[in-house]
Short mmCIF file of C-alpha atoms and ligand atoms in Angstrom, two decimals:
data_model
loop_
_atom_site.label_atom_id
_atom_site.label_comp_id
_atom_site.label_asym_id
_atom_site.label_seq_id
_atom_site.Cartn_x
_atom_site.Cartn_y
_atom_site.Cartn_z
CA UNK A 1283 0.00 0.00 0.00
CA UNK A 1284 1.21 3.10 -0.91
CA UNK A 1285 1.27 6.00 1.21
CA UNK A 1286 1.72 9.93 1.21
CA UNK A 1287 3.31 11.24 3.91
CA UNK A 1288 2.79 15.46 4.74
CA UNK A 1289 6.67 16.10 6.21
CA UNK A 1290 5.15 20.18 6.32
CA UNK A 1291 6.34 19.82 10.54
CA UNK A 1292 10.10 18.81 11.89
CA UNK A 1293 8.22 15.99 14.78
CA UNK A 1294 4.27 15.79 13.09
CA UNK A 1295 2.89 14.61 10.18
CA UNK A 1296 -0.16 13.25 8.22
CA UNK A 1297 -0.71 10.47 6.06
CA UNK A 1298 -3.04 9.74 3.35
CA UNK A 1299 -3.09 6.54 1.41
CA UNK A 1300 -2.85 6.42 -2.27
CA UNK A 1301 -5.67 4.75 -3.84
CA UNK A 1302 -4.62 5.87 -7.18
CA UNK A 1303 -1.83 7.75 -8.31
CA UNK A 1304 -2.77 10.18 -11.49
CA UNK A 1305 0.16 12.35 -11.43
CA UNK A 1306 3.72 12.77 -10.11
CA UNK A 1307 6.60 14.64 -11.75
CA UNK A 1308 8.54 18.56 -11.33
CA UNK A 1309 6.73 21.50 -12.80
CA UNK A 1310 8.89 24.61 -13.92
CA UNK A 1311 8.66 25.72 -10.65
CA UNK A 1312 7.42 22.79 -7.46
CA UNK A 1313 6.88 19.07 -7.45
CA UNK A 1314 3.35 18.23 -8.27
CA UNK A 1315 1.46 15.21 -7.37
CA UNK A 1316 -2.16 14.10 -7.36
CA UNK A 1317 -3.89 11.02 -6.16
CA UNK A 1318 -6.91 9.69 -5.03
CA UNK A 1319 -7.79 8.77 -1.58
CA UNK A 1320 -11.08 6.59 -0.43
CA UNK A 1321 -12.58 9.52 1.87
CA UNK A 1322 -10.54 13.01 0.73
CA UNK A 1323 -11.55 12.28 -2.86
CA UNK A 1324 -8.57 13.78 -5.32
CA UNK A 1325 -5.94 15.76 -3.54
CA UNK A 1326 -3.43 17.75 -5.10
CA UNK A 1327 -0.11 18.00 -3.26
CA UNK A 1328 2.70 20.78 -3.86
CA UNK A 1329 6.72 20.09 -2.92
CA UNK A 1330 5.27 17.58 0.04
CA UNK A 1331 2.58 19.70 0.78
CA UNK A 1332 -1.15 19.20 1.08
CA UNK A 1333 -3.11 22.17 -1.18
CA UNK A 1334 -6.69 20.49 -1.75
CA UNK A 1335 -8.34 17.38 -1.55
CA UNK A 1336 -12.24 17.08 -3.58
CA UNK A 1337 -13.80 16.37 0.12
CA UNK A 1338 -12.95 19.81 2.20
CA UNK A 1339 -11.90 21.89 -0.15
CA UNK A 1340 -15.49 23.81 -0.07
CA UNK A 1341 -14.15 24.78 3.29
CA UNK A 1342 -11.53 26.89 2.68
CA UNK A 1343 -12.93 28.23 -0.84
CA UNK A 1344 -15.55 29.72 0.76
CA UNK A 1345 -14.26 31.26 3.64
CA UNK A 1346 -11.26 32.99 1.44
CA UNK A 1347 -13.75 34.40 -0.79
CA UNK A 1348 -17.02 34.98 0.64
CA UNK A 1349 -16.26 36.97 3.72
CA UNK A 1350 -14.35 39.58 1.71
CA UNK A 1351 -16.48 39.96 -0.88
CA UNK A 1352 -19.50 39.59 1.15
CA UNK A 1353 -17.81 42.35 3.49
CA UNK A 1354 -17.31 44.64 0.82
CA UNK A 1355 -20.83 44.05 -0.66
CA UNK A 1356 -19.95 45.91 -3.77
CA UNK A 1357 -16.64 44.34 -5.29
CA UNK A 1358 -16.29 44.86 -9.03
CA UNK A 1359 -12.40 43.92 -9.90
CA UNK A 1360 -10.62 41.32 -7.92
CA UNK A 1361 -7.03 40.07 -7.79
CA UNK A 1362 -6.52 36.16 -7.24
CA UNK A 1363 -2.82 35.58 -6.57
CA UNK A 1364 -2.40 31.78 -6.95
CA UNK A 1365 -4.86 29.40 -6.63
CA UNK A 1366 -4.06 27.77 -9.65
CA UNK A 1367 -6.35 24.57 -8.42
CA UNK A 1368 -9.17 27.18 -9.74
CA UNK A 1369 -11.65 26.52 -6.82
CA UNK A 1370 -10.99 30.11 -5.48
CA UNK A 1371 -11.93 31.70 -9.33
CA UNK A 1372 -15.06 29.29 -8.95
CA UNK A 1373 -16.45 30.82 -5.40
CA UNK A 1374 -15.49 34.34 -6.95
CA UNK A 1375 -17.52 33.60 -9.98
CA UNK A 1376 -20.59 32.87 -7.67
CA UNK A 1377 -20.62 37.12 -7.21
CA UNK A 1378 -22.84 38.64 -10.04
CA UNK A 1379 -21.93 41.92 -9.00
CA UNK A 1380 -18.06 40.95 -9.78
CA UNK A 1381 -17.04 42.37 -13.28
CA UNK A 1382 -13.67 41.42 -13.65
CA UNK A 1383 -11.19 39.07 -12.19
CA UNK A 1384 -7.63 38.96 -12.66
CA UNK A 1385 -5.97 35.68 -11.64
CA UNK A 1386 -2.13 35.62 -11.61
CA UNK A 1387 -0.86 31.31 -10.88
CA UNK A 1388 2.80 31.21 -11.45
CA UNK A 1389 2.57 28.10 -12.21
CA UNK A 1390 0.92 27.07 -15.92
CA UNK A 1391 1.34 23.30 -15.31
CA UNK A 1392 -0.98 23.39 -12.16
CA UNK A 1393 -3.70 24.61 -13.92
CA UNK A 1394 -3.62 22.41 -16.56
CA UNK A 1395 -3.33 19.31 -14.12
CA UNK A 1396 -6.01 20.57 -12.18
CA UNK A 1397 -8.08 21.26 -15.47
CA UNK A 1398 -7.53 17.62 -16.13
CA UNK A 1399 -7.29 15.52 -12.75
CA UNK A 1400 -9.61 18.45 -10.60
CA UNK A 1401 -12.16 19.24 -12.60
CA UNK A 1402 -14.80 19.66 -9.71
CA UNK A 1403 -12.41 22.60 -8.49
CA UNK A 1404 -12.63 25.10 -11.17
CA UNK A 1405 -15.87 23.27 -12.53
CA UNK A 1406 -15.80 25.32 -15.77
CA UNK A 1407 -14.69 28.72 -14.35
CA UNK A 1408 -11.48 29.17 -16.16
CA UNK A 1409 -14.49 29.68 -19.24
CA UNK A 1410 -15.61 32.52 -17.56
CA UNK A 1411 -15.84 35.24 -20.14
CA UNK A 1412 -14.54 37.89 -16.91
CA UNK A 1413 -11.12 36.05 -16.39
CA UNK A 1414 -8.11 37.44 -17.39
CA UNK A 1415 -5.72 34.50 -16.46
CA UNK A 1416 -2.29 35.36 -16.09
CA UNK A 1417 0.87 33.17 -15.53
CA UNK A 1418 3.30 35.29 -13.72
CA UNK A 1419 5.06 35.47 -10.19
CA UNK A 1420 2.55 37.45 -8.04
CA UNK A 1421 4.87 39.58 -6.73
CA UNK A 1422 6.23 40.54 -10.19
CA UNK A 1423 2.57 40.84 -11.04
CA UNK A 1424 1.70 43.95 -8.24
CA UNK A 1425 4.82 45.26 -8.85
CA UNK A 1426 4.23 46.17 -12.42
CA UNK A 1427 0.66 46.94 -11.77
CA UNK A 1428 0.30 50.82 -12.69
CA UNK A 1429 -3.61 52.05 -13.28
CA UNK A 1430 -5.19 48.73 -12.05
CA UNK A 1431 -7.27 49.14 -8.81
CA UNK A 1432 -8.75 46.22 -7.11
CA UNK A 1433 -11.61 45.75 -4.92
CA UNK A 1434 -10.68 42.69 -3.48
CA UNK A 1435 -7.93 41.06 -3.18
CA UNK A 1436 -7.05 37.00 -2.46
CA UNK A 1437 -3.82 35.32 -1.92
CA UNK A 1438 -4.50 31.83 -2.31
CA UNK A 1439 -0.35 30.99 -2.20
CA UNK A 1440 1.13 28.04 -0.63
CA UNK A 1441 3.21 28.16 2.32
CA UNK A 1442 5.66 30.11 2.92
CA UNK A 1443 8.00 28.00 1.44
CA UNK A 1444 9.63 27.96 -2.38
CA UNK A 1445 7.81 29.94 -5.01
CA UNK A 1446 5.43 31.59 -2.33
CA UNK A 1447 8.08 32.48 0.10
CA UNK A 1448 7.51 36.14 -1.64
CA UNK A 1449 4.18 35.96 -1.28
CA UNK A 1450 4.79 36.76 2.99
CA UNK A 1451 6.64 39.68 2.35
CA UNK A 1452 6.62 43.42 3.10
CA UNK A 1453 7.20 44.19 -0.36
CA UNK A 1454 4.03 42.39 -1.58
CA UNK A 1455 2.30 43.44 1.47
CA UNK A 1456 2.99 46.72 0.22
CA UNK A 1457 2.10 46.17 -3.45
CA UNK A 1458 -0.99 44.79 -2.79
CA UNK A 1459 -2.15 48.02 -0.47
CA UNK A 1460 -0.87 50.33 -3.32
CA UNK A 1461 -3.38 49.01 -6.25
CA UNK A 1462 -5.86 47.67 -3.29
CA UNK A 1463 -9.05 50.57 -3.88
CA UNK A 1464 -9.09 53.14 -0.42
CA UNK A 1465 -12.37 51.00 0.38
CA UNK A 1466 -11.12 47.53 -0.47
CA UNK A 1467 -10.27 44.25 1.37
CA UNK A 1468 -7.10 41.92 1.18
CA UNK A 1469 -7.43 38.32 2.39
CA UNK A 1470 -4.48 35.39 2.37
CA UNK A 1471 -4.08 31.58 3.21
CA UNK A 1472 -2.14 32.54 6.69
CA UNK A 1473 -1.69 28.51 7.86
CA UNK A 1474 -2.37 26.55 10.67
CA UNK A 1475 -1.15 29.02 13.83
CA UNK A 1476 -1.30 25.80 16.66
CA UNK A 1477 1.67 24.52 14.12
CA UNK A 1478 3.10 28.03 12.71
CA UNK A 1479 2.03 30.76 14.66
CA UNK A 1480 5.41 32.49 13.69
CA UNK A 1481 3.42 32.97 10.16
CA UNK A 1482 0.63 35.04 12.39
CA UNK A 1483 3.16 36.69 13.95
CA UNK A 1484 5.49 37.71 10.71
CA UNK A 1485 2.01 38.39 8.89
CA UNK A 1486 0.70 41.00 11.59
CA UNK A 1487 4.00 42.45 11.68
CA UNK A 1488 4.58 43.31 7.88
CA UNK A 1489 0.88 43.38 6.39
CA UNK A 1490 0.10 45.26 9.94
CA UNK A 1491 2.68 47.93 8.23
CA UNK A 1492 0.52 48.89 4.98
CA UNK A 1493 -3.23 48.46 6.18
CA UNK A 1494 -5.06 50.66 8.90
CA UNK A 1495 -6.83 47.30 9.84
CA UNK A 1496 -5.24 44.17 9.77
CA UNK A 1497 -6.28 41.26 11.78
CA UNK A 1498 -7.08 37.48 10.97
CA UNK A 1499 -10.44 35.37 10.51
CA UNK A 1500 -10.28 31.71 11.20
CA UNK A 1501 -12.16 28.40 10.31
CA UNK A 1502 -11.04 24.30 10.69
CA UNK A 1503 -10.22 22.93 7.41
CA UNK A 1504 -10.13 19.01 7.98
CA UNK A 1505 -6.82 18.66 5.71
CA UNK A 1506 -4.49 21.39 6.75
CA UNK A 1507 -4.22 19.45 9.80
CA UNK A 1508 -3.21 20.70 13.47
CA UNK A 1509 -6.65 22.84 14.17
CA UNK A 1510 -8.23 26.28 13.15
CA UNK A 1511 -6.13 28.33 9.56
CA UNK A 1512 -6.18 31.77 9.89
CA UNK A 1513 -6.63 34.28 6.87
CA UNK A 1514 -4.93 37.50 6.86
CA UNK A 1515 -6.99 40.18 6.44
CA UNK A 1516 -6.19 43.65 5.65
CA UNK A 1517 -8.70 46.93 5.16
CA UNK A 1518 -8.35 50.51 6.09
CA UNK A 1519 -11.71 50.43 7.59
CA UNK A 1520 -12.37 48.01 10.85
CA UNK A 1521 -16.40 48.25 9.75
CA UNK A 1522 -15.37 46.33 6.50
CA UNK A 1523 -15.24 43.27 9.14
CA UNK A 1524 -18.17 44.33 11.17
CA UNK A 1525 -20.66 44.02 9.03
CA UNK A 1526 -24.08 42.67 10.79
CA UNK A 1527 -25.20 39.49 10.41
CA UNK A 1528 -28.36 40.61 8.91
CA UNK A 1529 -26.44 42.79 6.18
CA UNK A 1530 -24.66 39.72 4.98
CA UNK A 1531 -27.29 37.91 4.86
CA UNK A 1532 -29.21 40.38 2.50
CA UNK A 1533 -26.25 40.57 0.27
CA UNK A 1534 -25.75 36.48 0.46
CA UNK A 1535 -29.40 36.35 -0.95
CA UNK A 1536 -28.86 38.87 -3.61
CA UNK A 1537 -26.28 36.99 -4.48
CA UNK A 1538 -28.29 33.98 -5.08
CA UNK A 1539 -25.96 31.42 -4.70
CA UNK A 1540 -25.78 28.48 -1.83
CA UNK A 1541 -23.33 27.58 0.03
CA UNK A 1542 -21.95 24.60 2.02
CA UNK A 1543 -19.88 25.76 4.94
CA UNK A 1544 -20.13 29.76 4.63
CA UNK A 1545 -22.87 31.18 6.37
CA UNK A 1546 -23.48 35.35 7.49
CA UNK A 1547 -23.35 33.89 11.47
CA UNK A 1548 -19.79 31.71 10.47
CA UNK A 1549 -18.96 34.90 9.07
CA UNK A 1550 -19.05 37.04 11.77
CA UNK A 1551 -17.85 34.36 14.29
CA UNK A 1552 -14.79 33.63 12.09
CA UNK A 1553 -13.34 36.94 13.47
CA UNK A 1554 -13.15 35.46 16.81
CA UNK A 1555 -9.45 34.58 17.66
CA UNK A 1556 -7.80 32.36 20.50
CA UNK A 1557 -6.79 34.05 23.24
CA UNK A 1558 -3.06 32.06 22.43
CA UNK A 1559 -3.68 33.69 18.29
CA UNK A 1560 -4.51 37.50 20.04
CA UNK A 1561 -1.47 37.55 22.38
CA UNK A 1562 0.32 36.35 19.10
CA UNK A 1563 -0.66 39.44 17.21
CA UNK A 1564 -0.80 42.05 20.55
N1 SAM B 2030 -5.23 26.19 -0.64
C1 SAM B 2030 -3.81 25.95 -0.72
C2 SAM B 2030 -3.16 26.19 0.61
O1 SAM B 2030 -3.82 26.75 1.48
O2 SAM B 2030 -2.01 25.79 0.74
C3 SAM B 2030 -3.22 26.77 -1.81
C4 SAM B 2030 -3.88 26.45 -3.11
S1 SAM B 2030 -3.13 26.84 -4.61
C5 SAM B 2030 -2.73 25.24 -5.15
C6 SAM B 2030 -1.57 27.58 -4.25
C7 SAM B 2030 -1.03 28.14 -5.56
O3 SAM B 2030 -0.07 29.17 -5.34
C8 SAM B 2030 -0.31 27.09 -6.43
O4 SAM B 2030 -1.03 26.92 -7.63
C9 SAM B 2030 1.08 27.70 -6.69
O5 SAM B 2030 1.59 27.40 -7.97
C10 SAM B 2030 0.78 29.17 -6.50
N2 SAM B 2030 1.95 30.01 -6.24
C11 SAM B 2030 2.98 29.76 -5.39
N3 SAM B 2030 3.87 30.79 -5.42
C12 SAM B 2030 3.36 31.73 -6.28
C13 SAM B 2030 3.80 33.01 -6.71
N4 SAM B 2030 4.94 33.55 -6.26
N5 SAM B 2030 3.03 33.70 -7.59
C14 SAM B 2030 1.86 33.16 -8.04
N6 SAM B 2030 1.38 31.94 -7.68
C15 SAM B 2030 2.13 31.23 -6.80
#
């Protein structure tokens, strides 16, 4: 029996067996595997990593990009960096109201894979005639970025580690405020904090530099093992994440879409943070 074996920790680690292995070589950039477990479903993995399995997956996709663009209520351009898996460009999709989305995935080869091996993640989004799909290291991406303004913007990297090492920095951090609209809301993946609560730490300290408001939301995602993820978030305006219950829920029925894990009251709660996460980030 074949097994894969998540060495993301020096003394823990999780293992998944492989049912069936449909993929395992180098991209350009990370080693890329996929394989299918009895209970996760498919799950992608990045240089030893876990990024998505079919079964939780909804968890994180929703929480990344509903509560920003819920929060906002009135998002018309956003920015995905990453997230080449296209699950995150599917929940943004959901968003009538959304115009125009710009995802920048450094790495071409993921997407294709994913297109191929993942279909239930992007389930047919990369068609959507508002992408503008661009293969590019994020950080070069914001950097160049001149005119563009974004209403929302989502960092769905991987860890800190390799390709989206850059992706934690000061000088994307800083990037991202610059061609982030005065009214507009950052979110990124911000890891597992009972495992790498440095990463809170690091993240308050340089995207805590270049937004008014910066803080994290939180929710349990089965796979990314060791407890609650937090999401960076960063706003000039501490409303943008107090947004009643009852507001959301208005704009979550304009919206017209369902959801599986997301709801306004998970919302709201998700803003809640460990006393051991707050005296992290105080
Ligand atoms: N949900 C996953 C997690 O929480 O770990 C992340 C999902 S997605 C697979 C992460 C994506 O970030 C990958 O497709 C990877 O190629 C991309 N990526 C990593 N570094 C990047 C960079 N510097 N610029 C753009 N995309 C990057």
């Amino acid at each position: 029996m074949k097994v894969f074996e998540e060495t993301l920790y020096d003394s823990v680690s999780q293992c998944f067996r492989i049912d069936k292995l449909y993929y395992e070589s180098k991209t350009e950039h990370q080693h890329l595997m996929i394989f299918h477990n009895a209970f996760l479903g498919r799950v992608m993995t990045l240089d030893g990593i876990v990024q998505t399995t079919e079964r939780d997956e909804f968890i994180y996709h929703e929480m990344m990009a509903h509560v920003p663009l819920l929060a906002h209520g009135g998002a018309r351009e956003v920015l995905i960096i990453g997230g080449g898996d296209g699950a995150m460009l599917r929940e943004v999709c959901r968003h009538p109201g959304v115009e125009r989305i710009v995802m920048v995935e450094i790495d071409r080869q993921v997407i294709e894979l994913a297109k191929e091996y993942l279909p239930n993640h992007s389930a047919g989004a990369f068609e959507d005639p508002r992408l503008e799909l661009v293969i590019s290291d994020g950080m070069a991406f914001v950097k160049a970025c001149e005119a563009e303004r974004f209403d929302v913007i989502i960092s769905d990297s991987t860890d800190p580690i390799g390709p989206g090492e850059v992706l934690f920095s000061d000088d994307f951090y800083r990037e991202c405020r610059r061609i982030l609209r005065p009214d507009g809301v950052m979110t990124t993946q911000n890891g597992v904090p009972f495992f790498q609560l440095d990463e809170v730490r690091d993240t308050r300290e340089r995207m805590g530099r270049h937004f008014r408001d910066q803080t994290f939301y939180a929710a349990a995602v089965p796979t990314y093992h060791g407890g609650i993820m937090t999401f960076g978030w960063g706003s000039n305006d501490p409303a943008l994440r107090q947004v009643p219950v009852e507001t959301l829920a208005g704009r979550l029925a304009e919206a017209g879409f369902t959801t599986r894990y997301y709801t306004p009251e998970i919302h709201v709660a998700s803003f809640a943070l460990p006393r051991y996460v707050l005296d992290a980030i105080q």
